Coordinates of C-alpha atoms and ligand atoms in Angstrom, one line a residue:
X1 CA -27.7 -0.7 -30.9
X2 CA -24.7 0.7 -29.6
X3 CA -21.8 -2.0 -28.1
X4 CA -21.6 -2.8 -24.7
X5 CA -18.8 -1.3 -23.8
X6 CA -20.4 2.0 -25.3
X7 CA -23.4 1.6 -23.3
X8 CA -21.3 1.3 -20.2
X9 CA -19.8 3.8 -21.1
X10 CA -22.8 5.9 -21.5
X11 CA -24.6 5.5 -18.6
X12 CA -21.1 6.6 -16.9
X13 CA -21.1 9.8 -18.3
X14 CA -24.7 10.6 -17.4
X15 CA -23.6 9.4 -14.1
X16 CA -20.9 11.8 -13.8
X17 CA -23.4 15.0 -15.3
X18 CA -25.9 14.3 -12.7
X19 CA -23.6 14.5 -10.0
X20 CA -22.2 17.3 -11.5
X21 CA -25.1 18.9 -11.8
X22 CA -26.6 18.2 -8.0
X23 CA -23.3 19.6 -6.6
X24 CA -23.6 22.8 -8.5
X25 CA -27.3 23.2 -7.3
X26 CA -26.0 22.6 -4.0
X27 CA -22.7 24.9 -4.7
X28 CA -20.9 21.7 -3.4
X29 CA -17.5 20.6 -5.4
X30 CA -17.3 17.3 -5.6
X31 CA -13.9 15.8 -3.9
X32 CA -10.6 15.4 -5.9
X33 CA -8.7 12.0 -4.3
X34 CA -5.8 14.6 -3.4
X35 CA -8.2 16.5 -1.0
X36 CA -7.5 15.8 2.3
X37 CA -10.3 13.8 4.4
X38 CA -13.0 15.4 6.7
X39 CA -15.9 14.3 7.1
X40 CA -17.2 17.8 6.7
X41 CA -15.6 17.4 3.2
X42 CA -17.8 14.4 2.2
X43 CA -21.2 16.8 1.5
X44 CA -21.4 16.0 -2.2
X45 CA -21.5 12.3 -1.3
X46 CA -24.5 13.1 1.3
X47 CA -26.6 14.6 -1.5
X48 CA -29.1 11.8 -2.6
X49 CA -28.8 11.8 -6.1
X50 CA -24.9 11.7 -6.3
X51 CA -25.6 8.6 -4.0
X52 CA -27.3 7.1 -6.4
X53 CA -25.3 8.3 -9.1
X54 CA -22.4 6.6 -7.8
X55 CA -23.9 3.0 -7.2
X56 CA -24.5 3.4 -11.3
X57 CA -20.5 4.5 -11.8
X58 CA -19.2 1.7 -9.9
X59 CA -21.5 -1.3 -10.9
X60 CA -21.0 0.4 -14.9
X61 CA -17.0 0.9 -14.7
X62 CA -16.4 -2.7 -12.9
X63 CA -18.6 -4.2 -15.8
X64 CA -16.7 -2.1 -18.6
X65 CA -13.5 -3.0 -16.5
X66 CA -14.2 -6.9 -16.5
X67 CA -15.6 -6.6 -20.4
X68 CA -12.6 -4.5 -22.2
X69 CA -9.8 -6.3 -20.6
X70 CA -8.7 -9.9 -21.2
X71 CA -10.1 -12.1 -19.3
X72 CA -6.9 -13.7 -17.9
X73 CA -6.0 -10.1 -16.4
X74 CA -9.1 -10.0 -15.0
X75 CA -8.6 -13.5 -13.5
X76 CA -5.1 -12.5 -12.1
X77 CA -5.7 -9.2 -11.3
X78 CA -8.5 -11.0 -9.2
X79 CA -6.2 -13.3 -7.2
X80 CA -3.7 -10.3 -6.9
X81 CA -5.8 -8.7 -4.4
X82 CA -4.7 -10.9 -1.8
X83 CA -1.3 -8.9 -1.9
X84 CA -2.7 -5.3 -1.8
X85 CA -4.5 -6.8 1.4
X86 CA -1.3 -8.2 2.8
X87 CA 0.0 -4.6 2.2
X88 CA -2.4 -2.4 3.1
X89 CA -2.2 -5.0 6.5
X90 CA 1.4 -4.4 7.1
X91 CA 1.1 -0.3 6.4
X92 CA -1.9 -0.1 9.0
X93 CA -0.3 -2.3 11.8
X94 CA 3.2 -0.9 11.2
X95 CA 1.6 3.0 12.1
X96 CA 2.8 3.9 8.4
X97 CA -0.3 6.4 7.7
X98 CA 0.8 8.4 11.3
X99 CA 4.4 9.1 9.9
X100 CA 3.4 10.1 6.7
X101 CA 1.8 12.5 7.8
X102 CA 4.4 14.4 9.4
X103 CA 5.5 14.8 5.3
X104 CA 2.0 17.2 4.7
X105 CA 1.0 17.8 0.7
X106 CA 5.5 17.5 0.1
X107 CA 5.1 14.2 1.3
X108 CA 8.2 11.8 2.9
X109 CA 11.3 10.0 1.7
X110 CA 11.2 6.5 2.0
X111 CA 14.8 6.8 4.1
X112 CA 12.4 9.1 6.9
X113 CA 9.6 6.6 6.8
X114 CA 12.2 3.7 7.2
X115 CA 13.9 5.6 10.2
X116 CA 10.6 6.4 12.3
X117 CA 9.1 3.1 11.4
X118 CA 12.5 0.5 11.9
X119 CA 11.0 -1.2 8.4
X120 CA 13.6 -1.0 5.6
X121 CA 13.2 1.8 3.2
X122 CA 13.8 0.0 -0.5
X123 CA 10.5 -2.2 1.0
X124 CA 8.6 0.3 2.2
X125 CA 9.1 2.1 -0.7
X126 CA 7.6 -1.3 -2.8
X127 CA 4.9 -1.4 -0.5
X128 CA 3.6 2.2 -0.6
X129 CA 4.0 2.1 -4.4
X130 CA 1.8 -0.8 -4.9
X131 CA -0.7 0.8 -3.0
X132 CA -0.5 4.4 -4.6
X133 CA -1.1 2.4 -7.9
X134 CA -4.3 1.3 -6.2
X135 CA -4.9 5.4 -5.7
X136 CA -4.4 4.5 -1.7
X137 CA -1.3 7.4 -1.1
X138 CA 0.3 9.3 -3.5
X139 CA 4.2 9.2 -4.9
X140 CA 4.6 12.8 -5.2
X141 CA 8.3 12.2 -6.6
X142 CA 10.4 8.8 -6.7
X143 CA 10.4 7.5 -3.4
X144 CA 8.5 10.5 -1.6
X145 CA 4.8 9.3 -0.7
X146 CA 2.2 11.8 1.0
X147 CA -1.4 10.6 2.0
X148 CA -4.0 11.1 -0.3
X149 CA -8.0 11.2 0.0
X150 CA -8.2 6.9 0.8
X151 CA -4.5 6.9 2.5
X152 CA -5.5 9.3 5.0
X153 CA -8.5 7.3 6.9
X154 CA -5.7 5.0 7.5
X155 CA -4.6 7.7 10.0
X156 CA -5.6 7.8 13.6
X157 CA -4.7 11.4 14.3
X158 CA -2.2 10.6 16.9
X159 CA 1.2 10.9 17.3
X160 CA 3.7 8.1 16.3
X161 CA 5.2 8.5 20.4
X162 CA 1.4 8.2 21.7
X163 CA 1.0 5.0 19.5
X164 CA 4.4 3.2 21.0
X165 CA 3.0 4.2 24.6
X166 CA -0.2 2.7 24.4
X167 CA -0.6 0.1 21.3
X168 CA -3.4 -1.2 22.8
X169 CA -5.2 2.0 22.6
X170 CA -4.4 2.9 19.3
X171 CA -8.1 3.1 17.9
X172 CA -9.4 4.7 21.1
X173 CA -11.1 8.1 20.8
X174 CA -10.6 7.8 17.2
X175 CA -12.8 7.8 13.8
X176 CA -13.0 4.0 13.7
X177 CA -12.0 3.7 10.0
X178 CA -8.4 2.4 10.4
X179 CA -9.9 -0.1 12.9
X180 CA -12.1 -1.5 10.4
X181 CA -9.5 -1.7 7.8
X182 CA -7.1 -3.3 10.9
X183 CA -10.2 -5.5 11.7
X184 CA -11.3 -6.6 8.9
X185 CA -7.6 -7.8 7.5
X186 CA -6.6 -9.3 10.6
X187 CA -9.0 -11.3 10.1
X188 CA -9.3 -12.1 6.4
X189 CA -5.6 -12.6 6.0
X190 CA -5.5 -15.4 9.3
X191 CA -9.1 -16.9 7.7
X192 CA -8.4 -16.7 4.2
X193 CA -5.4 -19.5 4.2
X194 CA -7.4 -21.9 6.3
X195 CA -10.8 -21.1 4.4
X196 CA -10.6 -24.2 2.3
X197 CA -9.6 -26.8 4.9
X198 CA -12.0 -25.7 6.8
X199 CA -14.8 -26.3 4.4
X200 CA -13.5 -29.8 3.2
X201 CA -13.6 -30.8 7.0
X202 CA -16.5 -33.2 7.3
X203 CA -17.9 -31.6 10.6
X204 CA -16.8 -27.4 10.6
X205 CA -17.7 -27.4 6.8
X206 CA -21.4 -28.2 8.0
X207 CA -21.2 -27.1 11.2
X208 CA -23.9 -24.1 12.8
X209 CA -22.0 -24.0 16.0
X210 CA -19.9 -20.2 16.4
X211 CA -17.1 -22.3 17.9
X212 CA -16.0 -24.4 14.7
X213 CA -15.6 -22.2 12.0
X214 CA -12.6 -20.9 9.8
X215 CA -11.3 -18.5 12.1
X216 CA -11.4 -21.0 15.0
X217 CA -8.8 -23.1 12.8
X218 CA -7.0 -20.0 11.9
X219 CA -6.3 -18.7 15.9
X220 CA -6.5 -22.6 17.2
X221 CA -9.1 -21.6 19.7
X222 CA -12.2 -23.9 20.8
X223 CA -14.0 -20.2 21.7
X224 CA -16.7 -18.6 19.8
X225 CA -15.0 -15.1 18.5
X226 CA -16.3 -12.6 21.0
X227 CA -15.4 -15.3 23.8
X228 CA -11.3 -15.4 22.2
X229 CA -11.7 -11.4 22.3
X230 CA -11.7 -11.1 25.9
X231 CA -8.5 -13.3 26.4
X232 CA -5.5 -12.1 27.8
X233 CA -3.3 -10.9 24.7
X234 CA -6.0 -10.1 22.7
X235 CA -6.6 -6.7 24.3
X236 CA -5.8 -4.2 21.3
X237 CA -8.0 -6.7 18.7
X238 CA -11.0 -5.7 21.5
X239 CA -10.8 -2.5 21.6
X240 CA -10.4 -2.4 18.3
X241 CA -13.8 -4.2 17.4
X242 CA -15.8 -1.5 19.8
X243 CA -14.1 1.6 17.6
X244 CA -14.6 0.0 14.8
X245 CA -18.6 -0.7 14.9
X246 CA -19.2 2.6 16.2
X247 CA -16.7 3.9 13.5
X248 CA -19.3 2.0 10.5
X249 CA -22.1 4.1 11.6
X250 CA -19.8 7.1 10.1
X251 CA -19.8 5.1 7.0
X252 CA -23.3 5.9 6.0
X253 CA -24.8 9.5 6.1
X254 CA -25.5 10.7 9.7
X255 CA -29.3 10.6 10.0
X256 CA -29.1 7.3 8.1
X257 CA -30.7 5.1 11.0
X258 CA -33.2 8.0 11.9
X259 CA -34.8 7.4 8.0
X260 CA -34.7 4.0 8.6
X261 CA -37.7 3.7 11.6
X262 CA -40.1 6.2 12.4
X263 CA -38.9 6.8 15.7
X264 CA -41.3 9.8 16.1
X265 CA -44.1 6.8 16.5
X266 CA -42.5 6.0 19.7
X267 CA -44.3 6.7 22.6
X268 CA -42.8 10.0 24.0
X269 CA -41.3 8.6 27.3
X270 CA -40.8 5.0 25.2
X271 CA -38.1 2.5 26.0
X272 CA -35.6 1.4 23.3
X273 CA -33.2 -1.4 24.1
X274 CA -30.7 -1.9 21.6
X275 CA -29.8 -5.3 21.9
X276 CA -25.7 -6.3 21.9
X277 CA -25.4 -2.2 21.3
X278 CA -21.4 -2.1 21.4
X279 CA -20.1 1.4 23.0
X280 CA -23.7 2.3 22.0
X281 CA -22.7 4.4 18.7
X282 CA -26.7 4.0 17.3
X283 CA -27.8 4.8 20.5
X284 CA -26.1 7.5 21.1
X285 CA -27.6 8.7 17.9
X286 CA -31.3 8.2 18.8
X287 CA -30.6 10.0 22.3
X288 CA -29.4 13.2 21.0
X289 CA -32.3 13.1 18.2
X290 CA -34.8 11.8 20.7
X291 CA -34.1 13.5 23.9
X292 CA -37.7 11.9 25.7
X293 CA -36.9 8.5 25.0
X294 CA -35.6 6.0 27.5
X295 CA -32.6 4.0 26.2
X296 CA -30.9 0.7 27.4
X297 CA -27.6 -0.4 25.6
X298 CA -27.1 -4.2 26.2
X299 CA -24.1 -6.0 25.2
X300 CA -21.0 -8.3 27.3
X301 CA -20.6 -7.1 30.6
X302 CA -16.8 -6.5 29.8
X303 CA -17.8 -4.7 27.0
X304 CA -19.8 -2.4 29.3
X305 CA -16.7 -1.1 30.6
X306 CA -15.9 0.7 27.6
X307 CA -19.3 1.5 26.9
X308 CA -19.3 3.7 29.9
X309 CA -16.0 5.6 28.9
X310 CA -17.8 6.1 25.1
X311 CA -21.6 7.8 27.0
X312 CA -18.6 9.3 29.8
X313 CA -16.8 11.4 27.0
X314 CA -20.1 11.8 23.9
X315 CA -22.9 12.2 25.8
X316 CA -22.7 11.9 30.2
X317 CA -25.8 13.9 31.5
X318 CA -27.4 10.7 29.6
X319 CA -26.0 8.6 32.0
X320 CA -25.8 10.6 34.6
X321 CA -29.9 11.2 34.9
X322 CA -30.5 7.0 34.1
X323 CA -32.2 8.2 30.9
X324 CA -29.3 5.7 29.1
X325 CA -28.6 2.6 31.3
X326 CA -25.5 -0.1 30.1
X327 CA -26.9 -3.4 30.7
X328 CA -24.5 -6.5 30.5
X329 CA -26.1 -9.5 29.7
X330 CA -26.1 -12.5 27.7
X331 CA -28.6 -12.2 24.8
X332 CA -28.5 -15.9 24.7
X333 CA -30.7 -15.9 28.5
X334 CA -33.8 -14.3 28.9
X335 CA -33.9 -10.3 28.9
X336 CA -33.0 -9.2 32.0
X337 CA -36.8 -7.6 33.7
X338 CA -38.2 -4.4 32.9
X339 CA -41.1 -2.6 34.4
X340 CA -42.5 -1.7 31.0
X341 CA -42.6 -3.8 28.1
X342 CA -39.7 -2.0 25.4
X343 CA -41.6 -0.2 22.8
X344 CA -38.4 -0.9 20.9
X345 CA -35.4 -3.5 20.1
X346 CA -33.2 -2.7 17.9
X347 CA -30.3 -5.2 16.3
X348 CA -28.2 -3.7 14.7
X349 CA -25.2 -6.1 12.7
X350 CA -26.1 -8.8 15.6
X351 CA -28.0 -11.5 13.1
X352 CA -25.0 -11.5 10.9
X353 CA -22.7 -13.0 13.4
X354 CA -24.9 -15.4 14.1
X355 CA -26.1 -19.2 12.1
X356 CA -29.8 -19.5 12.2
X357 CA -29.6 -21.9 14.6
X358 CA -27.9 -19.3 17.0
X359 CA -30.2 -16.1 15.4
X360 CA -33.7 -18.5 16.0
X361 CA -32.5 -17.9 19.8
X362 CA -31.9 -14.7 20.3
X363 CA -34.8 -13.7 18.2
X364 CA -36.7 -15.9 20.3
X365 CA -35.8 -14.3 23.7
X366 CA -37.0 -11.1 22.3
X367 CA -40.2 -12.6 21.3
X368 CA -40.8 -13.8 24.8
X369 CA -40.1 -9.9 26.2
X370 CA -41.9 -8.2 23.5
X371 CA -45.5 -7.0 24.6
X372 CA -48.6 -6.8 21.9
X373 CA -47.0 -3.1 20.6
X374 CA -43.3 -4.3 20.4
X375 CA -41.4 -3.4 17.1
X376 CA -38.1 -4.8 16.0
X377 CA -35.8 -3.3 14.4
X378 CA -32.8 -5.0 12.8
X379 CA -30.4 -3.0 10.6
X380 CA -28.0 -5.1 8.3
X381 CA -26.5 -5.4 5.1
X382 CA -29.4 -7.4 3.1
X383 CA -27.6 -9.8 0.2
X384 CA -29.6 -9.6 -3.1
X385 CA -29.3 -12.3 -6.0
X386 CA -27.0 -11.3 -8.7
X387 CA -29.9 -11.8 -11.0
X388 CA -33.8 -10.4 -10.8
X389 CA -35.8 -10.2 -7.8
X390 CA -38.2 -13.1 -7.0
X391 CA -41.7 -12.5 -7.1
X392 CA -41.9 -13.7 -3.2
X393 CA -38.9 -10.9 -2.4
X394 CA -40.8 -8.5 -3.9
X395 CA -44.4 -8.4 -2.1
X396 CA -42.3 -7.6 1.0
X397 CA -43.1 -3.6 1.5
X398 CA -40.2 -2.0 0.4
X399 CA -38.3 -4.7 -1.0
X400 CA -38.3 -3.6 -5.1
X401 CA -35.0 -2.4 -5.8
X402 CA -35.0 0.4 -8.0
X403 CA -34.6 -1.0 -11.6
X404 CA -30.5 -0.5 -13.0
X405 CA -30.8 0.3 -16.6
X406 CA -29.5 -2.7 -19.0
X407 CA -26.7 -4.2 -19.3
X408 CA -25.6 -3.3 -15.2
X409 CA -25.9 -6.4 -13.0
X410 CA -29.4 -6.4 -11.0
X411 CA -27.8 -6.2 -7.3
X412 CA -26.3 -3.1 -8.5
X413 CA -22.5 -5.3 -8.6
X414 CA -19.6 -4.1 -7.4
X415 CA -21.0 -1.5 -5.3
X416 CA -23.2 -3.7 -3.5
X417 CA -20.3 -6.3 -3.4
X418 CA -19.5 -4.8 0.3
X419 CA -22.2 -7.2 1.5
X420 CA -20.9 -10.2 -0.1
X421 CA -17.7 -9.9 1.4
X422 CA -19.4 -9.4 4.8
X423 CA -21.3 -12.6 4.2
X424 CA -17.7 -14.2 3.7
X425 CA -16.5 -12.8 6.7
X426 CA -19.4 -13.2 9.1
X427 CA -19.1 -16.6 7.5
X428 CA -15.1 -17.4 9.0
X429 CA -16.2 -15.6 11.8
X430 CA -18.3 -17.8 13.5
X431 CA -20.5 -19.6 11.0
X432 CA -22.5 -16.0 10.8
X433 CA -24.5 -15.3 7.5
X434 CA -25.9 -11.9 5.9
X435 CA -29.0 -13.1 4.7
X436 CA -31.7 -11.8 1.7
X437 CA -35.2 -10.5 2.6
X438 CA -36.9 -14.1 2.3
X439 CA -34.1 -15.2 4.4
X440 CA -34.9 -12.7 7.1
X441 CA -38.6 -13.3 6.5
X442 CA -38.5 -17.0 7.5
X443 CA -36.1 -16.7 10.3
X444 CA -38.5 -13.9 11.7
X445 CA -41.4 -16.2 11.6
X446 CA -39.6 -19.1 13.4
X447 CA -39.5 -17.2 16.3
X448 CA -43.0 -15.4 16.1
X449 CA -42.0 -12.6 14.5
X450 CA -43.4 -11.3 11.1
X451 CA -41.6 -9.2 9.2
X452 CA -43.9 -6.1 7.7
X453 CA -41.5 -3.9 6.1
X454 CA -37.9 -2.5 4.8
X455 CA -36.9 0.6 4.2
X456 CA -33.0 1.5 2.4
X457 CA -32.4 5.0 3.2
X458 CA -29.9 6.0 0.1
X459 CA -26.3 5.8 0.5
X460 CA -26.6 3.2 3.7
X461 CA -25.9 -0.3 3.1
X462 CA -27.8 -1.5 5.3
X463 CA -31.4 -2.7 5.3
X464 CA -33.9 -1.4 7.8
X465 CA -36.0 -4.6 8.5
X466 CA -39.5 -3.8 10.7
X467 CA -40.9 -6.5 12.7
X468 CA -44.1 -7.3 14.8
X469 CA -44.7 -9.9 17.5
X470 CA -47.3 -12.3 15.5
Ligands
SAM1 C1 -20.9 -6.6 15.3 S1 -20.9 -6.0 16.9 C2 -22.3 -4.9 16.8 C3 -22.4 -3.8 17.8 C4 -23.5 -2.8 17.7 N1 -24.8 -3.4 17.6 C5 -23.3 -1.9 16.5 O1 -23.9 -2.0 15.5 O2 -22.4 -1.0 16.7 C6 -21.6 -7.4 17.7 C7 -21.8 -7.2 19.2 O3 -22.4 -8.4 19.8 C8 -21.9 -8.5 21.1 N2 -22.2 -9.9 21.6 C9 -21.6 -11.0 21.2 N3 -22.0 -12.0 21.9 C10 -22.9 -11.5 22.8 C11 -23.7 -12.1 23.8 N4 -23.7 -13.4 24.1 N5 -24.5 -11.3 24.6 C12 -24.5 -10.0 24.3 N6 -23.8 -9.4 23.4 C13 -23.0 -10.1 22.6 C14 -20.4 -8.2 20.9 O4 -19.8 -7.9 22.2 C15 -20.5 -7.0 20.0 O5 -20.5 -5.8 20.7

C-alpha cells in the first residue's frame, strides 16, 4: 500500500494528465498564472472534465499540504490568513490593481506605485510581496510588481483619474470580481473581530432575528444589512453589492443556470419571477436564451433604480416591449398580483441571507402565489458533511455526490470549502445560513413545498434545488 502522501500524490498527477489530455482534444492550453485574464481565456476551465479534475487537485494538494507539513505550520499558517486578507483589503480599496497596470508585463517600481497611490513605497512594497508569495501579483525584479493571472481580477479596467472622480462608482459597468473580493473583506475584516463577542452574548448568540447578528455589532447599527445599505454614506458598499452578485454569475460557466432547470418545460409565453433578482444578472440570462418567456425581476425598490440602468445598457428592447418588468417589493408581504399564476420563481442566493425563521416566510408567501403547476427554483451553495452522505440525503434525486477516491475528504475539501466560508458569512451577516439538502428539504415542507430534485451542473457551486407546491 503506497503512503499517504504517495497516494495524494498520485491521484494529482492523474489529475493533471486528464486535464492535459481534455485540453489537447479540445486544442485548448491550459492557462499559465502569468497569462493575463479574459474570460475568453478561461475555456480549459469550461471543459467538464478539467472541472472535475480540478476539484480532485485542490481537495488532494490541501490534504498532502496539511499531511507533509508540521502541524504547528499548518496551525499558524492557518491564523496568518487573516493578514493576507488585511492586505489584499488595503490593495483593493487603495485602487493598487489600476496603477499597476499602467506597468504592463515590465511591471512598476514601488516609488511609481507610492507616487500615484499617496501610500508609502517601502510598505507597499511589503504588502505586494506578501501577496505575490500567495501567487496574487508578481515581483518581476526587487521592488517592481506587475499583475499576474489572480492580481489582475483585482482590476476594474478604469483609469486611476475615473476612480478619484467617482469612488462611489467604482464597480459600475464592471466584471464584478474586485467587488466581491471588496465585499466580501469589508465585511469579514469588520465581522471577524467582533465574531466571538457576538456569540458569547446571551441574546445575538441565539438570536434568528437579521438585526442582531455579528455585523450589527461590528457597524453599531440596529438595521438588518440590506436596510444599513441604503443609508446615507453607505453608497459605494451598495452599489457594490448589485455588481458584485451579478459579477458571481461569471464565476461559474455561462450556461451554468440554463443546466440547472429545464427551462424548455416552460410554457412558451410562461412567466418567471425571479424573486429578490438584484440588477437581474440570471434574468438577463434566461431572456436572451428564452426570448418567449415573460420575466419579472423583484427586489428593493431602491434597488430597482439600478436594475433599470443594468436591462438599460445589457438588454433594453426587453424592457422597452414589457417582456422584463422591475418590480419593487418587499418579499416579506404578499406577491404583488398577477393575472397568471408564475409558471416559475426563481431564488437565487436569497435563502442564504436569511434564518429559517425569516426563509419559512418568504417561502411561504410564494406558496400562497404558486398555482397547482408552480415550480421553484432556488440556486445556492448546498453545505455537505465533511464525512459520508446520510442515507436520508441520499434518496433525494440527485443528491449522490460522485464518490472521491480514498484518502480525499468526502465534501470534496478545500474546493468545496467556498461554501463553508459563505455559511460563516451569511452567518455575520444577518443570522443567514447555507444549509445541506435535508436542511432545504425540511424548510421546503414547512411552508408546503416539497422538494423533488437537485441537479449540480459541473464547475457551479451552487445547487439547483426543484420544488413543487404540495
Ligand atoms: C445576495 S443578493 C442576491 C441577488 C440575486 N438573486 C442574484 O443572485 O444576483 C440578495 C438580494 O436580496 C434583496 N433583498 C433583501 N431584502 C429584501 C426584501 N425585503 N425584499 C426584496 N428583496 C430583498 C437585496 O436587495 C439583494 O438584491
Amino acid at each position: 500500500m503506497p503512503s499517504i502522501l504517495k497516494q495524494l500524490s498520485n491521484l494529482i498527477a492523474a489529475s493533471v494528465d486528464q486535464i492535459d489530455a481534455a485540453c489537447e482534444a479540445q486544442g485548448l492550453q491550459f492557462p499559465s498564472l502569468d497569462e493575463p485574464f479574459s474570460p475568453e481565456s478561461e475555456g480549459a476551465r469550461h471543459i467538464p472534465d478539467v472541472l472535475k479534475a480540478i476539484d480532485i487537485i485542490v481537495v488532494a494538494a490541501n490534504q498532502l499540504i496539511a499531511t507533509a507539513q508540521p502541524p504547528i505550520s499548518s496551525a499558524i499558517d492557518f491564523s496568518n490568513r487573516l493578514f493576507t486578507a488585511a492586505v489584499l483589503h488595503a490593495v483593493n480599496e487603495a485602487n493598487i490593481a489600476e496603477i499597476v497596470r499602467e506597468g504592463g508585463p515590465k511591471g512598476l517600481h514601488v516609488s511609481e506605485i507610492a507616487n500615484k497611490s499617496g501610500l508609502d513605497a517601502d510598505r507597499i512594497g511589503r504588502l505586494l510581496r506578501l501577496l505575490a508569495t500567495n501567487y496574487v501579483f508578481k515581483e518581476v525584479s526587487p521592488d517592481v510588481f506587475s499583475h499576474n493571472r489572480i492580481s489582475a481580477l483585482l482590476d476594474t479596467g478604469k483609469s486611476l483619474e475615473t476612480l478619484k472622480k467617482d469612488p462611489i462608482g467604482k464597480h459600475d459597468g464592471t466584471t464584478g470580481f474586485s467587488a466581491i473580493i471588496g465585499g466580501t473583506l469589508d465585511q469579514g475584516l469588520a465581522c471577524g473581530g467582533v465574531l466571538l463577542e457576538t456569540l458569547q452574548d446571551p441574546k445575538f448568540g441565539h438570536s434568528q432575528e437579521p438585526n442582531e447578528a455579528v455585523s450589527n455589532k461590528a457597524y453599531n447599527t440596529t438595521l438588518q444589512a440590506f436596510e444599513f445599505l441604503e443609508l446615507p454614506g453607505n453608497e459605494a458598499r451598495f452599489r457594490r453589492l448589485g455588481v458584485a452578485m451579478d459579477g458571481s454569475s461569471r464565476m461559474h460557466p455561462p450556461d451554468t443556470l440554463l443546466k440547472g432547470f429545464s427551462f424548455a418545460t416552460l410554457p412558451e409565453n410562461g412567466l418567471v419571477v425571479d424573486v429578490a433578482g438584484g440588477l437581474g444578472s440570471v434574468s438577463l440570462v434566461i431572456a436572451k436564451a428564452y426570448p418567449k418567456l415573460n420575466i419579472i425581476v423583484e427586489d428593493r425598490p431602491q434597488v430597482m433604480i439600478e436594475a433599470e440602468k443594468f436591462w438599460m445598457s445589457n438588454l433594453p428592447k426587453a424592457l422597452n416591449t414589457n417582456r422584463v418588468r422591475l418590480v419593487g417589493i418587499d418579499m416579506f408581504a404578499a406577491q404583488p398580483e398577477v393575472s397568471n399564476k408564475p409558471d416559475l420563481f426563481i431564488l437565487r442566493q436569497i435563502l442564504h441571507d436569511w434564518s429559517d425563521l425569516y426563509a419559512h416566510k418568504i417561502l411561504k408567501h410564494l406558496r400562497d402565489a404558486a398555482g397547482l403547476n408552480t415550480r421553484l427554483l432556488i440556486a445556492e451553495s448546498v453545505l455537505s458533511y465533511a464525512c459520508e452522505q446520510s442515507s436520508d440525503e441520499v434518496a433525494i434525486k440527485g443528491a449522490k455526490l460522485p464518490a472521491l477516491p480514498a484518502p480525499l475528504l468526502p465534501n470534496v475539501g478545500g474546493a468545496n470549502a467556498l461554501t463553508c466560508f459563505k455559511d460563516i458569512a451569511m452567518m455575520m451577516l444577518q443570522n443567514g445560513q447555507e444549509r445541506t439538502l435535508l436542511q432545504y428539504a425540511n424548510l421546503l415542507k414547512s411552508a408546503g413545498w416539497e422538494l423533488k430534485e437537485v441537479r449540480r451542473p459541473v464547475g457551479s457551486g451552487h445547487g439547483h434545488l426543484t420544488a413543487v407546491p404540495i
